[in-house]
Coordinates of N, CA and C in Angstrom, one line a residue:
M8 N 0.8 -1.2 0.0 CA 0.0 0.0 0.0 C 0.9 1.3 0.0
R9 N 2.0 1.2 0.7 CA 2.9 2.3 0.8 C 3.5 2.7 -0.5
P10 N 4.0 1.7 -1.3 CA 4.6 2.1 -2.6 C 3.6 2.8 -3.5
L11 N 2.3 2.4 -3.4 CA 1.3 3.0 -4.3 C 1.1 4.5 -3.9
A12 N 1.1 4.8 -2.6 CA 1.0 6.2 -2.1 C 2.2 7.0 -2.6
I13 N 3.4 6.5 -2.5 CA 4.6 7.2 -3.0 C 4.5 7.4 -4.5
L14 N 4.1 6.4 -5.2 CA 4.0 6.5 -6.7 C 3.0 7.6 -7.0
S15 N 1.8 7.6 -6.4 CA 0.8 8.6 -6.7 C 1.3 10.0 -6.3
L16 N 2.1 10.2 -5.3 CA 2.6 11.5 -5.0 C 3.7 12.0 -6.0
C17 N 4.4 11.0 -6.5 CA 5.4 11.4 -7.6 C 4.7 11.8 -8.8
V18 N 3.7 11.1 -9.2 CA 2.9 11.4 -10.4 C 2.3 12.8 -10.2
L19 N 1.7 13.1 -9.1 CA 1.1 14.4 -8.8 C 2.2 15.5 -8.9
A20 N 3.3 15.3 -8.3 CA 4.4 16.3 -8.4 C 4.9 16.5 -9.8
F21 N 5.0 15.5 -10.6 CA 5.5 15.7 -12.0 C 4.4 16.3 -12.9
S22 N 3.1 16.1 -12.5 CA 2.0 16.6 -13.3 C 1.9 18.1 -13.1
L23 N 2.3 18.6 -11.9 CA 2.3 20.0 -11.6 C 3.5 20.8 -12.1
L24 N 4.6 20.1 -12.4 CA 5.8 20.7 -12.8 C 5.7 21.5 -14.2
P25 N 5.1 20.9 -15.2 CA 5.1 21.7 -16.5 C 4.3 23.0 -16.3
A26 N 3.3 23.1 -15.5 CA 2.5 24.3 -15.3 C 3.4 25.4 -14.7
D27 N 4.2 25.0 -13.7 CA 5.1 25.9 -13.1 C 6.2 26.3 -14.0
A28 N 6.7 25.4 -14.9 CA 7.8 25.7 -15.8 C 7.3 26.7 -16.9
Q29 N 6.0 26.8 -17.2 CA 5.5 27.6 -18.2 C 5.2 29.0 -17.7
A30 N 5.0 29.2 -16.4 CA 4.7 30.4 -15.8 C 5.6 31.6 -16.1
P31 N 7.0 31.4 -16.0 CA 7.9 32.5 -16.4 C 7.8 32.9 -17.9
K32 N 7.5 31.9 -18.7 CA 7.4 32.2 -20.1 C 6.2 33.1 -20.4
R33 N 5.1 32.8 -19.7 CA 3.9 33.6 -19.8 C 4.1 35.0 -19.3
R34 N 4.8 35.2 -18.2 CA 5.1 36.5 -17.7 C 6.0 37.3 -18.6
A35 N 7.0 36.6 -19.2 CA 7.9 37.3 -20.2 C 7.1 37.7 -21.4
K36 N 6.2 36.9 -21.8 CA 5.4 37.2 -23.0 C 4.5 38.4 -22.8
K37 N 3.9 38.5 -21.6 CA 3.0 39.6 -21.2 C 3.8 40.9 -21.1
A38 N 5.0 40.8 -20.6 CA 5.9 42.0 -20.5 C 6.3 42.5 -21.8
A39 N 6.6 41.5 -22.8 CA 7.0 41.9 -24.1 C 5.8 42.6 -24.8
Q40 N 4.6 42.2 -24.6 CA 3.4 42.8 -25.2 C 3.2 44.2 -24.7
K41 N 3.5 44.4 -23.4 CA 3.3 45.8 -22.9 C 4.3 46.8 -23.4
T42 N 5.5 46.3 -23.8 CA 6.6 47.2 -24.2 C 6.5 47.4 -25.7
R43 N 5.7 46.7 -26.5 CA 5.6 46.9 -27.9 C 5.0 48.3 -28.2
A44 N 5.3 48.8 -29.4 CA 4.8 50.1 -29.8 C 3.3 49.9 -30.1
Q45 N 2.5 51.0 -29.9 CA 1.1 50.9 -30.1 C 0.9 50.9 -31.6
D46 N -0.2 50.2 -32.0 CA -0.5 50.2 -33.4 C -1.4 51.4 -33.8
A47 N -1.7 51.5 -35.0 CA -2.4 52.7 -35.5 C -3.8 52.8 -35.0
K48 N -4.4 51.7 -34.6 CA -5.8 51.7 -34.0 C -5.8 52.4 -32.7
N49 N -4.8 52.2 -31.9 CA -4.8 52.8 -30.5 C -3.9 54.0 -30.3
R50 N -3.4 54.6 -31.4 CA -2.5 55.7 -31.3 C -3.4 57.0 -31.3
K51 N -3.1 57.9 -30.4 CA -3.8 59.2 -30.4 C -3.2 60.1 -31.4
L52 N -4.1 60.8 -32.1 CA -3.7 61.8 -33.1 C -3.8 63.2 -32.6
D53 N -3.0 64.1 -33.0 CA -3.0 65.5 -32.6 C -3.9 66.3 -33.5
Q54 N -4.4 65.7 -34.6 CA -5.3 66.4 -35.5 C -6.7 66.4 -35.0
P55 N -7.5 67.4 -35.4 CA -8.9 67.4 -35.0 C -9.7 66.4 -35.9
A56 N -10.8 66.0 -35.4 CA -11.7 65.0 -36.1 C -12.1 65.7 -37.5
P57 N -12.3 64.9 -38.5 CA -12.7 65.4 -39.8 C -14.1 66.0 -39.7
A58 N -14.3 67.0 -40.6 CA -15.6 67.7 -40.6 C -16.7 66.7 -41.1
K59 N -17.9 66.8 -40.5 CA -19.0 65.9 -41.0 C -19.6 66.5 -42.2
D60 N -19.8 65.6 -43.2 CA -20.4 65.9 -44.5 C -21.9 65.8 -44.4
P61 N -22.7 66.9 -44.6 CA -24.1 66.8 -44.5 C -24.8 65.9 -45.5
R62 N -24.1 65.7 -46.7 CA -24.6 64.8 -47.7 C -24.7 63.4 -47.2
L63 N -23.8 63.0 -46.3 CA -23.8 61.6 -45.8 C -25.0 61.3 -44.9
A64 N -25.6 62.4 -44.3 CA -26.7 62.2 -43.4 C -27.9 61.5 -44.1
G65 N -28.0 61.6 -45.4 CA -29.1 61.0 -46.2 C -29.0 59.5 -46.2
Y66 N -27.8 59.0 -45.9 CA -27.7 57.5 -45.9 C -27.8 56.9 -44.5
Y67 N -28.1 57.7 -43.5 CA -28.2 57.3 -42.1 C -29.5 56.5 -41.9
I68 N -29.5 55.3 -41.4 CA -30.7 54.5 -41.1 C -30.6 54.0 -39.7
N69 N -31.7 54.2 -38.9 CA -31.8 53.5 -37.6 C -33.1 52.8 -37.5
L70 N -33.4 52.3 -36.3 CA -34.5 51.4 -36.2 C -35.8 52.2 -36.4
K71 N -35.9 53.4 -36.0 CA -37.2 54.2 -36.2 C -37.4 54.7 -37.6
T72 N -36.3 55.0 -38.3 CA -36.5 55.6 -39.7 C -36.2 54.6 -40.8
S73 N -35.9 53.4 -40.5 CA -35.6 52.4 -41.6 C -36.9 52.0 -42.3
P74 N -36.8 51.8 -43.6 CA -38.0 51.4 -44.4 C -38.4 50.0 -44.0
R75 N -39.7 49.8 -44.0 CA -40.3 48.5 -43.6 C -41.0 47.9 -44.8
A76 N -41.0 46.6 -44.9 CA -41.7 45.9 -45.9 C -43.2 45.9 -45.5
K77 N -44.1 45.9 -46.6 CA -45.5 45.9 -46.3 C -45.9 44.5 -45.8
Q78 N -47.0 44.5 -45.0 CA -47.5 43.2 -44.5 C -48.0 42.4 -45.6
A79 N -47.6 41.1 -45.7 CA -48.0 40.2 -46.8 C -49.3 39.4 -46.3
E80 N -50.1 39.1 -47.2 CA -51.3 38.3 -46.9 C -50.9 36.9 -46.8
P81 N -51.4 36.1 -45.8 CA -51.1 34.7 -45.8 C -51.7 33.9 -46.9
V82 N -51.0 32.9 -47.4 CA -51.5 32.1 -48.5 C -51.9 30.7 -47.9
A83 N -53.0 30.3 -48.3 CA -53.5 29.0 -47.9 C -52.7 27.9 -48.5
T84 N -52.3 26.9 -47.8 CA -51.5 25.8 -48.3 C -52.3 24.5 -48.1
T85 N -52.1 23.6 -49.0 CA -52.7 22.3 -48.9 C -51.6 21.2 -48.9
L86 N -51.9 20.1 -48.2 CA -50.9 19.0 -48.2 C -51.5 17.9 -49.0
P87 N -50.8 17.2 -49.7 CA -49.3 17.4 -50.0 C -49.2 18.6 -51.0
L88 N -48.0 19.2 -50.9 CA -47.7 20.3 -51.8 C -47.6 19.9 -53.2
S89 N -48.2 20.7 -54.1 CA -48.1 20.4 -55.5 C -46.9 21.2 -56.1
L90 N -46.0 20.5 -56.7 CA -44.8 21.1 -57.3 C -45.0 21.1 -58.8
H91 N -44.6 22.3 -59.4 CA -44.7 22.5 -60.9 C -43.3 22.6 -61.4
P92 N -43.2 22.4 -62.7 CA -41.9 22.5 -63.3 C -41.2 23.9 -63.1
H93 N -39.9 23.8 -62.8 CA -39.1 25.0 -62.5 C -39.5 25.8 -61.2
D94 N -40.1 25.1 -60.3 CA -40.4 25.7 -59.0 C -39.1 25.8 -58.2
Q95 N -39.2 26.7 -57.3 CA -38.1 26.9 -56.3 C -38.5 26.5 -55.0
V96 N -37.8 25.6 -54.4 CA -38.1 25.1 -53.0 C -37.1 25.6 -52.0
A97 N -37.6 26.3 -51.0 CA -36.8 26.8 -49.9 C -37.0 26.1 -48.7
L98 N -35.9 25.5 -48.1 CA -35.9 24.8 -46.9 C -35.6 25.8 -45.7
I99 N -36.6 26.0 -44.9 CA -36.4 26.9 -43.8 C -36.6 26.1 -42.5
G100 N -35.6 26.1 -41.6 CA -35.7 25.4 -40.4 C -34.6 25.6 -39.4
N101 N -34.4 24.6 -38.6 CA -33.4 24.8 -37.5 C -32.2 23.8 -37.8
G102 N -31.6 23.3 -36.8 CA -30.4 22.5 -36.9 C -30.6 21.2 -37.7
L103 N -31.8 20.7 -37.8 CA -32.0 19.5 -38.5 C -31.8 19.7 -40.0
F104 N -32.4 20.7 -40.6 CA -32.2 21.0 -42.0 C -30.8 21.6 -42.2
D105 N -30.2 22.3 -41.2 CA -28.9 22.8 -41.4 C -27.9 21.7 -41.5
N106 N -28.0 20.6 -40.7 CA -27.2 19.5 -40.8 C -27.4 18.7 -42.1
A107 N -28.6 18.8 -42.7 CA -28.9 18.1 -43.9 C -28.2 18.7 -45.1
R108 N -27.8 19.9 -45.0 CA -27.1 20.5 -46.2 C -25.8 19.9 -46.5
H109 N -25.2 19.2 -45.6 CA -24.0 18.5 -45.8 C -24.1 17.2 -46.6
Y110 N -25.3 16.7 -46.7 CA -25.5 15.3 -47.3 C -26.4 15.4 -48.5
G111 N -27.4 16.2 -48.6 CA -28.3 16.3 -49.8 C -29.3 15.1 -50.0
F112 N -29.6 14.4 -48.9 CA -30.6 13.3 -49.0 C -31.9 13.8 -49.4
F113 N -32.4 14.9 -48.8 CA -33.7 15.4 -49.0 C -33.8 15.9 -50.5
E114 N -32.8 16.6 -50.9 CA -32.8 17.1 -52.3 C -32.8 16.0 -53.3
S115 N -32.1 14.9 -53.0 CA -32.0 13.7 -53.9 C -33.4 13.1 -54.0
L116 N -34.1 12.9 -52.9 CA -35.4 12.3 -52.9 C -36.4 13.2 -53.6
L117 N -36.3 14.5 -53.5 CA -37.2 15.4 -54.2 C -37.0 15.3 -55.7
H118 N -35.7 15.2 -56.1 CA -35.5 15.1 -57.6 C -35.8 13.8 -58.1
Q119 N -35.7 12.7 -57.3 CA -36.2 11.4 -57.8 C -37.7 11.3 -57.9
R120 N -38.4 12.0 -57.0 CA -39.9 12.0 -57.1 C -40.4 12.8 -58.3
F121 N -39.7 14.0 -58.6 CA -40.1 14.8 -59.7 C -38.9 15.0 -60.7
P122 N -38.5 14.0 -61.4 CA -37.3 14.0 -62.3 C -37.3 15.0 -63.4
R123 N -38.5 15.4 -63.9 CA -38.6 16.3 -65.1 C -38.9 17.7 -64.7
H124 N -39.0 18.0 -63.4 CA -39.5 19.3 -63.0 C -38.3 20.3 -63.0
Q125 N -37.1 19.9 -62.9 CA -35.9 20.8 -62.8 C -36.1 21.8 -61.7
L126 N -36.3 21.3 -60.5 CA -36.5 22.1 -59.3 C -35.2 22.7 -58.8
S127 N -35.4 23.9 -58.2 CA -34.2 24.6 -57.6 C -34.5 24.5 -56.1
V128 N -33.5 24.0 -55.4 CA -33.6 23.8 -53.9 C -32.6 24.7 -53.2
R129 N -33.1 25.5 -52.3 CA -32.2 26.4 -51.5 C -32.4 26.0 -50.0
N130 N -31.3 26.0 -49.3 CA -31.4 25.7 -47.8 C -31.1 26.9 -47.0
F131 N -32.1 27.5 -46.4 CA -32.0 28.7 -45.5 C -32.0 28.3 -44.1
A132 N -31.7 27.1 -43.7 CA -31.7 26.6 -42.3 C -30.6 27.3 -41.5
W133 N -30.8 27.5 -40.2 CA -29.8 28.0 -39.3 C -29.9 27.3 -38.0
P134 N -28.7 26.9 -37.5 CA -28.8 26.1 -36.3 C -29.3 26.9 -35.1

């Protein structure tokens, strides 16, 4: 039992050693970063700010003044969906359809079912 305890203490001591050995390197790296010259993003300029152009104010958009799309009327749908030649199919969903974009099983089945329709399939899924 005693050799097992000594062995476990040795393993514990050696496992902590690399963390202590890397600490001076990290301190030296932080000190080097502090002494570096500032980049252009953080440098203060002695020049005044450029004058504002009133013509650019016409391009300003915020939440209150932004244009809004008109409300669309809902369309009644029936199942099963009827697909016509050259229709565009949009897949809108969550992670299930997002993961399906890597494999194309659904698109393959759709084209097998309607081989002469020349369908266009877009995947707008977002996880």
